[in-house]
CSV table of C-alpha atoms and ligand atoms in Angstrom, one decimal:
chain,number,residue,atom,x,y,z
A,469,MET,CA,-93.2,31.6,41.5
A,470,ALA,CA,-91.6,28.2,41.0
A,471,VAL,CA,-87.8,28.6,41.5
A,472,ASN,CA,-84.8,27.2,39.6
A,473,ARG,CA,-81.7,27.1,41.7
A,474,GLN,CA,-78.5,27.5,39.5
A,475,TRP,CA,-74.8,27.6,40.2
A,476,ILE,CA,-73.3,30.5,38.2
A,477,LEU,CA,-69.5,30.8,37.5
A,478,LYS,CA,-68.6,34.1,39.1
A,479,LYS,CA,-64.8,34.1,38.7
A,480,ARG,CA,-62.1,31.8,37.4
A,481,PRO,CA,-60.6,29.7,40.3
A,482,VAL,CA,-57.0,30.1,41.1
A,483,GLY,CA,-55.8,26.7,42.4
A,484,ASP,CA,-58.5,24.8,44.2
A,485,VAL,CA,-62.1,26.0,43.7
A,486,ALA,CA,-62.8,28.4,46.5
A,487,PRO,CA,-66.0,29.9,48.1
A,488,GLY,CA,-67.0,32.8,45.9
A,489,ASP,CA,-65.8,31.3,42.6
A,490,LEU,CA,-69.4,30.0,42.0
A,491,GLU,CA,-72.7,31.6,43.2
A,492,LEU,CA,-76.0,29.8,43.9
A,493,VAL,CA,-78.8,32.0,42.5
A,494,GLU,CA,-82.6,31.6,42.1
A,495,THR,CA,-84.3,32.3,38.8
A,496,PRO,CA,-87.9,31.5,37.6
A,497,VAL,CA,-88.3,28.0,36.3
A,498,PRO,CA,-88.0,28.4,32.5
A,499,VAL,CA,-91.0,27.8,30.2
A,500,PRO,CA,-90.6,25.5,27.2
A,501,GLY,CA,-91.4,27.0,23.8
A,502,ASP,CA,-92.4,25.2,20.6
A,503,GLY,CA,-90.6,21.9,20.1
A,504,GLU,CA,-89.0,22.2,23.6
A,505,MET,CA,-89.5,20.4,26.9
A,506,LEU,CA,-88.9,21.2,30.6
A,507,VAL,CA,-86.6,18.7,32.4
A,508,ARG,CA,-86.2,18.5,36.1
A,509,ASN,CA,-82.6,17.4,36.8
A,510,ILE,CA,-82.3,14.5,39.3
A,511,TYR,CA,-78.6,13.6,39.3
A,512,LEU,CA,-75.7,15.8,38.4
A,513,SER,CA,-72.4,14.3,37.3
A,514,LEU,CA,-69.3,15.8,39.0
A,515,ASP,CA,-66.2,15.3,36.9
A,516,PRO,CA,-62.5,16.4,37.2
A,517,THR,CA,-63.0,18.2,33.9
A,518,ASN,CA,-65.4,20.6,35.6
A,519,ARG,CA,-62.3,22.3,36.9
A,520,ILE,CA,-60.9,22.6,33.4
A,521,TRP,CA,-64.1,24.1,32.1
A,522,MET,CA,-63.9,26.8,34.9
A,523,SER,CA,-60.5,27.9,33.6
A,524,ASP,CA,-59.7,29.8,30.4
A,525,MET,CA,-56.8,27.5,29.4
A,526,ASP,CA,-56.8,26.2,25.8
A,527,GLN,CA,-59.1,23.2,26.0
A,528,TYR,CA,-61.3,20.8,24.1
A,529,MET,CA,-64.5,22.8,24.5
A,530,PRO,CA,-65.1,26.5,25.1
A,531,PRO,CA,-64.6,27.4,28.7
A,532,VAL,CA,-67.7,28.2,30.7
A,533,GLU,CA,-68.2,32.0,30.5
A,534,ILE,CA,-68.2,34.1,33.6
A,535,GLY,CA,-71.9,34.6,34.5
A,536,ASP,CA,-73.1,31.4,32.8
A,537,VAL,CA,-74.6,28.4,34.5
A,538,MET,CA,-71.8,25.9,35.4
A,539,ARG,CA,-71.7,23.2,32.7
A,540,GLY,CA,-72.4,19.6,33.8
A,541,GLY,CA,-74.1,16.4,32.7
A,542,THR,CA,-77.3,15.3,34.3
A,543,ILE,CA,-80.1,12.8,34.1
A,544,GLY,CA,-83.6,14.0,34.8
A,545,VAL,CA,-87.3,13.6,34.1
A,546,VAL,CA,-89.5,15.5,31.6
A,547,GLU,CA,-92.1,17.6,33.4
A,548,ALA,CA,-93.7,19.3,30.4
A,549,SER,CA,-93.2,18.9,26.7
A,550,ASN,CA,-94.1,20.7,23.5
A,551,ASN,CA,-91.9,18.2,21.6
A,552,PRO,CA,-93.9,15.2,20.2
A,553,ALA,CA,-90.9,12.9,20.7
A,554,PHE,CA,-91.0,13.3,24.5
A,555,LYS,CA,-93.7,13.1,27.1
A,556,PRO,CA,-93.9,13.9,30.8
A,557,GLY,CA,-92.3,11.2,32.9
A,558,ASP,CA,-89.7,10.3,30.3
A,559,ILE,CA,-86.2,9.8,31.8
A,560,VAL,CA,-83.7,11.8,29.7
A,561,GLN,CA,-80.1,13.0,29.5
A,562,PRO,CA,-80.1,16.5,28.0
A,563,ALA,CA,-76.8,17.6,26.5
A,564,MET,CA,-75.0,19.4,29.4
A,565,ALA,CA,-78.0,20.6,31.3
A,566,GLY,CA,-75.8,22.3,33.8
A,567,TRP,CA,-75.6,22.7,37.6
A,568,GLN,CA,-79.2,23.6,38.0
A,569,GLU,CA,-82.6,22.1,39.0
A,570,TYR,CA,-84.4,22.7,35.7
A,571,VAL,CA,-83.5,23.1,32.1
A,572,VAL,CA,-85.4,23.7,28.9
A,573,THR,CA,-84.1,21.8,25.9
A,574,SER,CA,-85.3,20.6,22.5
A,575,ALA,CA,-83.1,17.5,22.4
A,576,ALA,CA,-82.0,14.8,24.9
A,577,GLY,CA,-81.1,11.1,24.9
A,578,LYS,CA,-84.0,8.9,26.2
A,579,VAL,CA,-83.0,6.4,28.9
A,580,ALA,CA,-84.7,3.1,29.5
A,581,ALA,CA,-84.2,3.1,33.3
A,582,SER,CA,-85.5,0.0,35.1
A,583,LYS,CA,-85.1,-1.9,38.3
A,584,ASP,CA,-82.2,-3.8,36.8
A,585,THR,CA,-80.7,-0.8,35.1
A,586,PRO,CA,-81.4,2.2,37.4
A,587,MET,CA,-80.9,5.8,36.4
A,588,LEU,CA,-77.5,5.8,38.2
A,589,ALA,CA,-76.2,3.1,35.9
A,590,TYR,CA,-76.5,5.7,33.1
A,591,MET,CA,-74.4,8.1,35.1
A,592,SER,CA,-71.6,5.5,35.6
A,593,GLY,CA,-71.0,2.2,33.8
A,594,LEU,CA,-73.5,2.8,31.0
A,595,GLY,CA,-72.6,6.5,30.7
A,596,GLY,CA,-69.7,8.6,29.7
A,597,THR,CA,-67.6,7.1,32.5
A,598,GLY,CA,-68.0,3.6,31.1
A,599,ALA,CA,-67.5,4.7,27.5
A,600,THR,CA,-64.2,6.5,28.5
A,601,ALA,CA,-62.9,3.3,30.0
A,602,TYR,CA,-64.1,1.2,27.1
A,603,PHE,CA,-62.8,3.2,24.2
A,604,GLY,CA,-59.6,4.4,25.9
A,605,LEU,CA,-58.5,0.9,26.9
A,606,LEU,CA,-59.7,-1.1,23.9
A,607,ASP,CA,-59.2,1.4,21.0
A,608,ILE,CA,-55.9,2.9,22.2
A,609,GLY,CA,-54.5,0.5,24.8
A,610,LYS,CA,-55.4,-2.7,22.7
A,611,PRO,CA,-54.6,-5.1,25.6
A,612,LYS,CA,-53.7,-8.6,24.7
A,613,PRO,CA,-54.0,-11.7,26.9
A,614,GLY,CA,-51.1,-12.1,29.3
A,615,GLU,CA,-50.1,-8.4,29.1
A,616,THR,CA,-49.7,-6.2,32.1
A,617,VAL,CA,-52.1,-3.3,32.4
A,618,VAL,CA,-51.6,-0.5,35.0
A,619,VAL,CA,-54.3,2.0,35.8
A,620,SER,CA,-54.1,5.1,38.0
A,621,ALA,CA,-57.0,6.5,39.9
A,622,ALA,CA,-58.0,2.8,40.0
A,623,ALA,CA,-60.9,3.2,42.5
A,624,GLY,CA,-62.4,6.1,40.7
A,625,ALA,CA,-65.2,6.2,38.2
A,626,VAL,CA,-63.2,5.5,35.0
A,627,GLY,CA,-60.3,3.6,36.5
A,628,SER,CA,-62.4,1.0,38.3
A,629,ILE,CA,-64.1,0.1,35.0
A,630,VAL,CA,-60.8,0.1,33.0
A,631,GLY,CA,-59.3,-2.6,35.3
A,632,GLN,CA,-62.4,-4.8,35.0
A,633,ILE,CA,-62.4,-4.7,31.2
A,634,ALA,CA,-58.6,-5.4,31.2
A,635,LYS,CA,-59.3,-8.5,33.3
A,636,LEU,CA,-62.0,-9.6,30.8
A,637,LYS,CA,-59.3,-9.4,28.1
A,638,GLY,CA,-57.0,-11.7,30.1
A,639,CYS,CA,-54.5,-9.3,31.4
A,640,ARG,CA,-52.6,-8.9,34.7
A,641,VAL,CA,-54.1,-5.7,36.1
A,642,VAL,CA,-52.4,-3.5,38.6
A,643,GLY,CA,-54.1,-0.4,40.1
A,644,LEU,CA,-52.9,2.6,41.9
A,645,ALA,CA,-55.1,4.3,44.4
A,646,GLY,CA,-54.9,6.6,47.4
A,647,SER,CA,-56.0,4.5,50.3
A,648,ASP,CA,-55.9,0.9,51.6
A,649,ASP,CA,-59.7,0.7,51.5
A,650,LYS,CA,-59.8,1.7,47.9
A,651,CYS,CA,-57.1,-0.9,47.1
A,652,LYS,CA,-59.0,-3.6,48.9
A,653,TRP,CA,-62.1,-2.8,47.0
A,654,VAL,CA,-60.5,-3.0,43.5
A,655,VAL,CA,-58.7,-6.3,44.4
A,656,ASN,CA,-61.3,-8.1,46.4
A,657,ASP,CA,-64.5,-6.9,44.7
A,658,LEU,CA,-63.4,-6.0,41.2
A,659,GLY,CA,-60.8,-8.7,40.6
A,660,PHE,CA,-57.7,-6.6,40.0
A,661,ASP,CA,-54.5,-8.7,40.6
A,662,ALA,CA,-52.8,-6.0,42.7
A,663,CYS,CA,-53.2,-2.4,43.9
A,664,ILE,CA,-50.6,0.0,45.1
A,665,ASN,CA,-51.5,2.7,47.7
A,666,TYR,CA,-49.4,5.4,46.1
A,667,LYS,CA,-49.7,7.6,49.2
A,668,LYS,CA,-47.9,5.0,51.3
A,669,GLU,CA,-45.5,3.1,49.1
A,670,ASN,CA,-42.6,4.1,46.8
A,671,VAL,CA,-44.5,3.8,43.5
A,672,LEU,CA,-41.5,2.8,41.4
A,673,GLU,CA,-40.5,0.0,43.8
A,674,ALA,CA,-44.0,-1.2,44.2
A,675,LEU,CA,-44.6,-1.2,40.4
A,676,ARG,CA,-41.4,-3.2,39.9
A,677,ARG,CA,-42.7,-5.8,42.4
A,678,GLU,CA,-46.2,-6.0,40.9
A,679,CYS,CA,-45.2,-5.8,37.3
A,680,PRO,CA,-42.4,-8.4,37.0
A,681,LYS,CA,-42.8,-8.6,33.2
A,682,GLY,CA,-42.9,-4.8,32.8
A,683,ILE,CA,-45.8,-2.7,31.7
A,684,ASP,CA,-47.6,-3.1,28.4
A,685,VAL,CA,-50.5,-0.7,28.8
A,686,TYR,CA,-50.8,2.2,31.2
A,687,PHE,CA,-54.2,3.9,31.4
A,688,GLU,CA,-53.2,7.4,32.4
A,689,ASN,CA,-55.6,9.3,34.6
A,690,VAL,CA,-53.3,11.4,36.8
A,691,GLY,CA,-49.9,12.4,35.4
A,692,GLY,CA,-47.0,13.6,37.6
A,693,GLU,CA,-44.7,11.2,39.5
A,694,ILE,CA,-46.8,8.2,38.8
A,695,LEU,CA,-46.4,8.7,35.0
A,696,ASP,CA,-42.6,8.9,35.5
A,697,ALA,CA,-42.5,5.6,37.5
A,698,VAL,CA,-44.5,3.9,34.8
A,699,LEU,CA,-42.4,5.3,32.0
A,700,THR,CA,-39.4,3.8,33.8
A,701,LEU,CA,-40.9,0.3,33.5
A,702,VAL,CA,-42.6,0.3,30.1
A,703,ASN,CA,-42.0,-2.5,27.7
A,704,LEU,CA,-41.2,-2.2,24.0
A,705,GLU,CA,-44.2,-0.9,22.1
A,706,ALA,CA,-46.2,-0.2,25.2
A,707,ARG,CA,-49.5,1.8,24.8
A,708,ILE,CA,-50.6,4.7,27.0
A,709,PRO,CA,-54.1,5.9,26.5
A,710,LEU,CA,-53.9,9.5,27.9
A,711,CYS,CA,-57.3,9.9,29.5
A,712,GLY,CA,-56.6,12.5,32.2
A,713,LEU,CA,-54.0,14.4,34.2
A,714,ILE,CA,-55.9,15.2,37.4
A,715,SER,CA,-52.7,15.9,39.4
A,716,MET,CA,-52.3,19.1,37.3
A,717,TYR,CA,-55.9,20.5,37.0
A,718,ASN,CA,-55.5,22.8,40.0
A,719,ALA,CA,-52.0,23.8,39.2
A,720,ASP,CA,-51.5,27.6,39.1
A,721,GLY,CA,-48.9,27.8,36.4
A,722,PRO,CA,-46.6,25.4,34.4
A,723,VAL,CA,-46.0,21.9,35.8
A,724,PRO,CA,-42.8,19.8,35.3
A,725,GLY,CA,-42.9,17.5,32.3
A,726,PRO,CA,-42.2,13.8,32.7
A,727,TYR,CA,-38.5,13.2,33.4
A,728,MET,CA,-38.6,9.8,31.8
A,729,PHE,CA,-39.9,11.2,28.5
A,730,ARG,CA,-36.9,9.6,26.7
A,731,ASN,CA,-38.4,6.1,27.3
A,732,ILE,CA,-41.2,6.9,24.9
A,733,LEU,CA,-38.4,7.0,22.2
A,734,MET,CA,-36.3,4.1,23.5
A,735,LYS,CA,-39.3,1.8,23.9
A,736,ARG,CA,-41.3,3.1,20.9
A,737,VAL,CA,-44.3,3.8,23.2
A,738,LEU,CA,-47.6,5.0,21.8
A,739,VAL,CA,-49.1,7.8,23.8
A,740,LYS,CA,-52.4,9.0,22.6
A,741,GLY,CA,-54.7,11.6,24.2
A,742,PHE,CA,-58.5,11.1,23.7
A,743,ILE,CA,-61.7,12.7,24.7
A,744,VAL,CA,-64.7,10.4,25.0
A,745,ILE,CA,-66.9,12.6,22.8
A,746,ASP,CA,-64.6,11.7,19.9
A,747,TYR,CA,-66.3,8.3,20.1
A,748,LEU,CA,-69.9,9.4,19.9
A,749,PRO,CA,-70.3,7.8,16.5
A,750,ARG,CA,-69.3,4.5,18.0
A,751,TRP,CA,-71.5,4.7,21.1
A,752,GLY,CA,-73.6,1.7,20.0
A,753,GLU,CA,-70.6,-0.7,20.3
A,754,PHE,CA,-70.0,0.4,23.8
A,755,MET,CA,-73.6,0.1,24.9
A,756,ARG,CA,-73.8,-3.4,23.3
A,757,ASP,CA,-70.8,-4.8,25.1
A,758,MET,CA,-71.1,-2.9,28.4
A,759,SER,CA,-74.8,-3.8,28.8
A,760,GLU,CA,-73.9,-7.4,28.3
A,761,TRP,CA,-71.0,-7.3,30.8
A,762,ILE,CA,-72.9,-5.5,33.4
A,763,ALA,CA,-76.0,-7.8,33.1
A,764,ALA,CA,-73.7,-10.8,33.4
A,765,GLY,CA,-72.0,-9.4,36.5
A,766,LYS,CA,-68.6,-9.2,34.7
A,767,VAL,CA,-68.3,-5.4,35.2
A,768,LYS,CA,-69.5,-3.7,38.3
A,769,TRP,CA,-70.2,0.0,38.6
A,770,ARG,CA,-70.3,2.0,41.8
A,771,VAL,CA,-71.6,5.5,42.5
A,772,ASP,CA,-70.7,7.9,45.4
A,773,VAL,CA,-73.9,9.9,45.8
A,774,ALA,CA,-73.9,13.2,47.7
A,775,GLN,CA,-77.1,15.1,48.5
A,776,GLY,CA,-78.1,18.6,47.5
A,777,LEU,CA,-77.3,20.9,44.6
A,778,GLU,CA,-76.2,23.5,47.1
A,779,ASN,CA,-73.3,21.2,48.1
A,780,ALA,CA,-72.0,20.7,44.5
A,781,PRO,CA,-68.8,22.9,44.7
A,782,GLU,CA,-67.7,21.4,48.0
A,783,VAL,CA,-68.5,17.8,46.9
A,784,MET,CA,-66.5,18.4,43.7
A,785,GLN,CA,-63.4,18.8,45.8
A,786,LYS,CA,-63.5,15.1,46.7
A,787,LEU,CA,-62.2,14.4,43.2
A,788,PHE,CA,-59.0,16.2,44.1
A,789,THR,CA,-58.6,15.0,47.7
A,790,GLY,CA,-59.5,11.4,46.8
A,791,GLY,CA,-62.7,11.5,48.9
A,792,ASN,CA,-64.8,9.6,46.3
A,793,THR,CA,-64.9,5.9,45.5
A,794,GLY,CA,-66.5,5.2,42.1
A,795,LYS,CA,-68.5,7.8,40.2
A,796,LEU,CA,-69.2,11.0,42.0
A,797,VAL,CA,-72.7,12.3,41.6
A,798,VAL,CA,-74.9,14.8,43.4
A,799,GLN,CA,-78.6,14.1,43.8
A,800,ILE,CA,-80.5,17.3,43.1
A,801,GLY,CA,-84.1,15.9,43.6
A,802,PRO,CA,-86.1,12.8,44.1
A,803,GLU,CA,-86.4,10.1,41.5
A,804,PRO,CA,-90.0,9.9,40.1
B,1328,NAP,N1,-60.6,11.9,28.3
B,1328,NAP,C1,-61.9,11.8,28.6
B,1328,NAP,O1,-62.8,11.9,27.8
B,1328,NAP,C2,-62.2,11.7,30.1
B,1328,NAP,C3,-63.5,11.4,30.5
B,1328,NAP,C4,-63.7,11.2,31.8
B,1328,NAP,C5,-62.7,11.4,32.7
B,1328,NAP,N2,-61.4,11.7,32.3
B,1328,NAP,C6,-60.3,11.8,33.2
B,1328,NAP,O2,-60.1,10.6,33.8
B,1328,NAP,C7,-59.6,10.8,35.1
B,1328,NAP,C8,-60.5,10.2,36.2
B,1328,NAP,O3,-61.8,10.8,36.1
B,1328,NAP,P1,-63.0,10.2,36.9
B,1328,NAP,O4,-64.2,11.0,36.5
B,1328,NAP,O5,-63.0,8.7,36.8
B,1328,NAP,O6,-62.6,10.7,38.4
B,1328,NAP,P2,-62.4,9.7,39.6
B,1328,NAP,O7,-61.2,8.8,39.3
B,1328,NAP,O8,-63.6,9.1,40.1
B,1328,NAP,O9,-61.9,10.7,40.7
B,1328,NAP,C9,-60.6,11.3,40.7
B,1328,NAP,C10,-59.6,10.5,41.5
B,1328,NAP,O10,-58.3,10.9,41.2
B,1328,NAP,C11,-57.5,10.6,42.2
B,1328,NAP,N3,-56.5,11.7,42.3
B,1328,NAP,C12,-56.8,13.0,42.6
B,1328,NAP,N4,-55.7,13.8,42.6
B,1328,NAP,C13,-54.7,12.9,42.4
B,1328,NAP,C14,-53.3,13.1,42.3
B,1328,NAP,N5,-52.7,14.3,42.5
B,1328,NAP,N6,-52.5,12.0,42.1
B,1328,NAP,C15,-53.1,10.7,41.9
B,1328,NAP,N7,-54.4,10.5,42.0
B,1328,NAP,C16,-55.2,11.6,42.2
B,1328,NAP,C17,-58.3,10.5,43.5
B,1328,NAP,O11,-58.3,9.1,43.9
B,1328,NAP,P3,-57.1,8.6,44.9
B,1328,NAP,O12,-57.7,8.4,46.3
B,1328,NAP,O13,-56.7,7.3,44.3
B,1328,NAP,O14,-56.0,9.6,44.9
B,1328,NAP,C18,-59.7,10.8,43.0
B,1328,NAP,O15,-60.7,10.0,43.7
B,1328,NAP,C19,-59.4,12.3,35.3
B,1328,NAP,O16,-58.1,12.7,34.9
B,1328,NAP,C20,-60.4,12.9,34.3
B,1328,NAP,O17,-60.1,14.2,33.8
B,1328,NAP,C21,-61.2,11.9,31.0
């Protein structure tokens, strides 16, 4: 019997994801029915939001139910098809195929992978990561030439792309990241103007030094103390695309609100949360611009690829310890 390995959510984590919260099980490889296809997953996207989906807090999608396959985005290859729109060998992105080796689905996005645009590009710069950076920064942040843009988790999947787009728009770009190596990468390779290692420096003092004209746009990925430091230095009519709050995802109970909340009033700051799927109707705009920027070498994407579906829960922890640089992905099986 051909086997499908799957990660099942066994119980809701308390704090960090712990052994026993998920269980690796083996089931028969599913058989596609009429209009369906069998997809072998090759790469699995690991995202901070996986931790949110494991919880039963009020969120933007239903939580993963106990006993269900863990939700996750993948890219894979069609192995068998009863759907005339797809044939074996097609590279596809099924909607949330999950943490498993095989999935049966009737719909998926086809991907034109090539030597210049490999499958992994669609998991990073040309995927949800790139779109999150693009729409959050441009649609909400609306950066203007000469403005100062600050981005947290700057060496991560989304943050590294945000900073590069802001540079293209003529801004001064200051990142925050958790190691000197990460800071060197975003400044030397990606063209950020400065990067603050928030684990080593006093963030408020460092932001004052690196943002002498104040902060016009803050692309928020983390929350907590960094948000307070930024709020202290925002300019009149600053914009804060609220993309994520990773410092709070493992919190077991209420977390303190920002102490500098009052500056949102004093400085007439726009703070707007967004979820990238809100922008699905506008995906074409993103693909048009980002494909061009990547092809021209103006935006670089980087992936951090770990091996083996069996390691997914442990690898996911890197998002919370800062162990990843660029987009974190698990390779489940070989590329065709
Ligand atoms: N709204 C949306 O549609 C959407 C879509 C995708 C992602 N997001 C959000 O965007 C953020 C980044 O996601 P990503 O996929 O690009 O992940 P990522 O940045 O590649 O990885 C997460 C990074 O966050 C940093 N981090 C972790 N805990 C932190 C803390 N307590 N304080 C400061 N930094 C911390 C770590 O880097 P350091 O070494 O620098 O600490 C880690 O590498 C997350 O908040 C995520 O939920 C939102």
